[in-house]
CSV table of C-alpha atoms in Angstrom, one decimal:
chain,number,residue,atom,x,y,z
O,1,LYS,CA,117.7,108.9,152.3
O,2,ASN,CA,114.3,110.4,151.8
O,3,GLN,CA,113.9,112.7,148.8
O,4,VAL,CA,111.6,115.0,150.7
O,5,GLU,CA,112.6,115.9,154.2
O,6,GLN,CA,110.5,117.9,156.6
O,7,SER,CA,111.2,119.6,159.9
O,8,PRO,CA,110.3,119.8,162.6
O,9,GLN,CA,108.8,116.3,163.0
O,10,SER,CA,106.3,117.7,165.4
O,11,LEU,CA,105.3,121.1,166.8
O,12,ILE,CA,103.1,122.4,169.6
O,13,ILE,CA,102.0,126.0,169.5
O,14,LEU,CA,99.3,128.1,171.3
O,15,GLU,CA,96.2,129.2,169.5
O,16,GLY,CA,96.7,132.5,167.7
O,17,LYS,CA,100.4,132.1,167.2
O,18,ASN,CA,102.2,131.8,163.9
O,19,CYS,CA,104.4,129.0,162.8
O,20,THR,CA,106.6,127.9,159.9
O,21,LEU,CA,107.2,124.4,158.7
O,22,GLN,CA,110.2,123.5,156.5
O,23,CYS,CA,110.7,121.2,153.6
O,24,ASN,CA,113.9,120.3,151.8
O,25,TYR,CA,113.9,118.1,148.7
O,26,THR,CA,116.4,116.5,146.4
O,27,VAL,CA,113.9,115.4,143.7
O,28,SER,CA,115.1,116.3,140.2
O,29,PRO,CA,113.6,116.9,137.7
O,30,PHE,CA,110.9,118.8,139.4
O,31,SER,CA,107.5,119.8,138.1
O,32,ASN,CA,105.7,121.2,141.1
O,33,LEU,CA,105.6,121.2,144.9
O,34,ARG,CA,102.5,120.9,147.0
O,35,TRP,CA,101.6,121.3,150.6
O,36,TYR,CA,98.8,119.0,152.0
O,37,LYS,CA,97.0,119.0,155.3
O,38,GLN,CA,96.0,115.6,156.6
O,39,ASP,CA,93.7,115.3,159.6
O,40,THR,CA,93.9,112.1,161.6
O,41,GLY,CA,92.1,109.3,159.9
O,42,ARG,CA,91.4,111.3,156.8
O,43,GLY,CA,92.9,111.8,153.3
O,44,PRO,CA,95.3,114.6,152.4
O,45,VAL,CA,93.7,117.8,151.3
O,46,SER,CA,95.7,120.2,149.1
O,47,LEU,CA,96.6,123.6,150.4
O,48,THR,CA,98.9,125.0,147.7
O,49,ILE,CA,100.6,124.0,144.5
O,50,MET,CA,103.6,125.8,143.2
O,51,THR,CA,105.6,125.3,140.0
O,52,PHE,CA,109.3,126.0,139.9
O,53,SER,CA,108.8,129.5,138.7
O,54,GLU,CA,106.6,130.5,141.6
O,55,ASN,CA,108.1,131.9,144.8
O,56,THR,CA,105.1,132.2,147.0
O,57,LYS,CA,101.4,131.2,147.1
O,58,SER,CA,98.8,131.9,149.6
O,59,ASN,CA,95.6,130.2,150.6
O,60,GLY,CA,93.9,132.1,153.4
O,61,ARG,CA,96.1,131.9,156.5
O,62,TYR,CA,98.5,129.5,154.7
O,63,THR,CA,101.4,130.9,152.8
O,64,ALA,CA,103.9,128.6,151.0
O,65,THR,CA,107.3,129.7,149.7
O,66,LEU,CA,109.6,128.0,147.3
O,67,ASP,CA,113.3,128.5,146.5
O,68,ALA,CA,114.0,126.2,143.6
O,69,ASP,CA,117.7,127.0,143.6
O,70,THR,CA,118.2,125.8,147.2
O,71,LYS,CA,115.4,123.2,146.9
O,72,GLN,CA,113.6,124.5,149.9
O,73,SER,CA,110.0,125.3,150.7
O,74,SER,CA,108.2,126.5,153.7
O,75,LEU,CA,104.6,126.7,154.9
O,76,HIS,CA,103.7,129.6,157.1
O,77,ILE,CA,100.5,129.4,159.2
O,78,THR,CA,99.2,132.7,160.5
O,79,ALA,CA,97.0,133.2,163.6
O,80,SER,CA,96.7,129.5,164.2
O,81,GLN,CA,93.4,127.9,165.2
O,82,LEU,CA,92.6,124.7,167.0
O,83,SER,CA,91.4,123.2,163.7
O,84,ASP,CA,94.8,123.6,162.3
O,85,SER,CA,95.9,120.6,164.4
O,86,ALA,CA,96.9,118.1,161.7
O,87,SER,CA,99.8,116.7,159.8
O,88,TYR,CA,101.2,118.9,157.1
O,89,ILE,CA,102.9,117.2,154.3
O,90,CYS,CA,105.3,118.5,151.6
O,91,VAL,CA,104.8,116.7,148.3
O,92,VAL,CA,106.9,116.9,145.2
O,93,ASN,CA,105.8,116.0,141.7
O,94,PRO,CA,109.0,115.1,139.9
O,95,SER,CA,107.5,115.0,136.4
O,96,SER,CA,104.4,116.3,134.7
O,97,ASN,CA,103.6,112.9,133.1
O,98,THR,CA,103.5,110.6,136.1
O,99,GLY,CA,101.3,109.8,139.1
O,100,LYS,CA,104.4,109.5,141.3
O,101,LEU,CA,104.0,112.2,143.8
O,102,ILE,CA,106.8,111.9,146.4
O,103,PHE,CA,105.6,112.6,149.9
O,104,GLY,CA,107.5,113.8,152.9
O,105,GLN,CA,106.8,112.2,156.3
O,106,GLY,CA,104.9,115.3,157.5
O,107,THR,CA,105.1,117.7,160.4
O,108,THR,CA,102.5,117.0,163.1
O,109,LEU,CA,101.1,120.3,164.4
O,110,GLN,CA,99.2,120.6,167.6
O,111,VAL,CA,97.5,123.8,168.4
O,112,LYS,CA,96.6,124.2,172.1
O,113,PRO,CA,94.1,126.7,173.6
P,1,ASN,CA,79.8,116.6,143.0
P,2,ALA,CA,80.9,114.0,145.5
P,3,GLY,CA,84.6,113.7,146.2
P,4,VAL,CA,86.7,110.6,145.7
P,5,MET,CA,84.9,107.7,147.4
P,6,GLN,CA,86.7,104.8,148.9
P,7,ASN,CA,85.2,101.8,150.5
P,8,PRO,CA,85.3,100.2,152.8
P,9,ARG,CA,86.8,102.7,155.2
P,10,HIS,CA,88.0,99.9,157.5
P,11,LEU,CA,88.8,96.3,156.5
P,12,VAL,CA,89.9,93.5,158.7
P,13,ARG,CA,91.3,90.3,157.1
P,14,ARG,CA,93.0,87.2,158.4
P,15,ARG,CA,96.4,86.2,157.0
P,16,GLY,CA,96.0,84.4,153.7
P,17,GLN,CA,92.6,86.0,152.8
P,18,GLU,CA,92.0,88.4,149.9
P,19,ALA,CA,91.4,92.1,150.3
P,20,ARG,CA,89.5,94.2,147.8
P,21,LEU,CA,89.6,98.0,148.0
P,22,ARG,CA,87.4,100.2,145.9
P,23,CYS,CA,87.8,103.7,144.6
P,24,SER,CA,85.3,105.8,142.7
P,25,PRO,CA,87.0,108.9,141.3
P,26,MET,CA,85.4,112.3,141.2
P,27,LYS,CA,82.9,112.8,138.4
P,28,GLY,CA,84.7,113.6,135.2
P,29,HIS,CA,88.1,112.3,136.4
P,30,SER,CA,89.5,109.4,134.4
P,31,HIS,CA,92.9,109.1,136.1
P,32,VAL,CA,93.3,107.2,139.3
P,33,TYR,CA,96.3,106.8,141.6
P,34,TRP,CA,96.8,104.4,144.5
P,35,TYR,CA,99.1,105.2,147.5
P,36,ARG,CA,99.9,103.3,150.6
P,37,GLN,CA,100.7,104.7,154.0
P,38,LEU,CA,102.4,102.4,156.4
P,39,PRO,CA,102.2,103.4,160.1
P,40,GLU,CA,104.5,106.4,160.9
P,41,GLU,CA,105.5,106.7,157.3
P,42,GLY,CA,104.6,109.0,154.4
P,43,LEU,CA,102.4,108.0,151.5
P,44,LYS,CA,104.1,105.9,148.9
P,45,PHE,CA,103.0,105.6,145.2
P,46,MET,CA,101.8,102.3,144.1
P,47,VAL,CA,100.0,102.5,140.7
P,48,TYR,CA,98.6,104.9,138.2
P,49,LEU,CA,95.6,103.9,136.0
P,50,GLN,CA,93.4,105.3,133.4
P,51,LYS,CA,90.2,103.6,132.2
P,52,GLU,CA,91.1,100.1,131.2
P,53,ASN,CA,94.9,100.9,131.2
P,54,ILE,CA,97.6,100.6,133.8
P,55,ILE,CA,100.0,103.5,133.1
P,56,ASP,CA,102.6,103.0,135.8
P,57,GLU,CA,102.7,100.2,138.3
P,58,SER,CA,106.3,100.7,139.4
P,59,GLY,CA,105.4,101.1,143.0
P,60,MET,CA,103.3,98.0,143.3
P,61,PRO,CA,104.8,94.9,144.9
P,62,LYS,CA,105.4,92.3,142.2
P,63,GLU,CA,103.4,89.5,143.9
P,64,ARG,CA,100.0,89.4,145.4
P,65,PHE,CA,99.0,93.0,144.4
P,66,SER,CA,97.0,93.9,141.4
P,67,ALA,CA,94.9,96.9,140.3
P,68,GLU,CA,92.3,97.6,137.6
P,69,PHE,CA,90.2,100.5,136.5
P,70,PRO,CA,87.5,99.0,134.2
P,71,LYS,CA,85.4,100.9,131.7
P,72,GLU,CA,82.5,100.8,134.1
P,73,GLY,CA,82.7,100.9,137.8
P,74,PRO,CA,85.2,101.7,140.4
P,75,SER,CA,89.0,101.1,140.5
P,76,ILE,CA,89.9,98.0,142.5
P,77,LEU,CA,93.1,97.4,144.4
P,78,ARG,CA,93.3,93.7,145.1
P,79,ILE,CA,95.7,92.1,147.6
P,80,GLN,CA,95.8,88.3,147.6
P,81,GLN,CA,97.0,86.2,150.5
P,82,VAL,CA,97.4,89.1,152.8
P,83,VAL,CA,100.2,89.2,155.4
P,84,ARG,CA,100.6,91.3,158.5
P,85,GLY,CA,102.9,93.7,156.7
P,86,ASP,CA,100.1,94.7,154.3
P,87,SER,CA,98.4,96.5,157.2
P,88,ALA,CA,98.3,100.1,156.2
P,89,ALA,CA,96.1,102.9,155.0
P,90,TYR,CA,95.5,102.8,151.3
P,91,PHE,CA,94.6,106.1,149.6
P,92,CYS,CA,93.2,106.6,146.2
P,93,ALA,CA,93.4,109.9,144.3
P,94,SER,CA,91.9,111.1,141.0
P,95,SER,CA,92.5,113.9,138.6
P,96,PRO,CA,90.9,115.1,135.4
P,97,GLN,CA,94.2,115.0,133.5
P,98,GLY,CA,97.2,112.7,133.8
P,99,SER,CA,99.8,115.3,134.2
P,100,LEU,CA,99.3,116.0,137.9
P,101,ASN,CA,100.1,119.6,137.2
P,102,THR,CA,96.4,119.8,138.0
P,103,GLU,CA,94.9,119.1,141.3
P,104,ALA,CA,94.7,115.5,142.6
P,105,PHE,CA,91.9,114.8,145.1
P,106,PHE,CA,92.4,112.1,147.7
P,107,GLY,CA,89.8,109.9,149.2
P,108,GLN,CA,89.4,109.2,152.9
P,109,GLY,CA,91.4,106.0,152.6
P,110,THR,CA,90.8,102.3,153.5
P,111,ARG,CA,92.5,101.1,156.6
P,112,LEU,CA,93.4,97.5,156.2
P,113,THR,CA,94.2,95.5,159.3
P,114,VAL,CA,95.6,92.0,158.9
P,115,VAL,CA,95.2,89.8,161.9
């Protein structure tokens, strides 16, 4: 069973609409949780990083939330643009002293005009 | 300040050949991480290196795979006697500190195809 589960697997929305992506994790201990955006054929680019004490963090039109008690996170995208079409990946860092980031499989978002 | 540079971007090897993947971290970063992304899967940790030291290689296959980060020059991920199952995208990330509570920046990846 994956330690980081994302839903939905894929999503199609119209330009200008909002959407919310979900992430459930079972990783413990837990140091921080990140959301990355990965364009096709490119490397992941960080959107937000949250420690367990943070509930929400924004980066422009991206807002991430974290509930460390229920081990759930979400990424909300506001006023979507065509350039938002990408894979969005939830990543958990289980410990502060390791390079072992644990990646979810991602949600593939397609924004249509 | 250039980002994490990986080369080549695409690499084709025949079964049994060797593959060498290079990663130059961002300026000022002394910690390098290698991840592998198989088709339709998420990235999986392979190895974490500092200059001249392997810190954690628990995600690396025991045979055929090796990694180094010399005092001078890029980090190298080496795959000997490649097989079709090695076909994947290999990503390198770097950070200024090893804790990963700081940002880790990823390169564009090397897409290895074994034919």
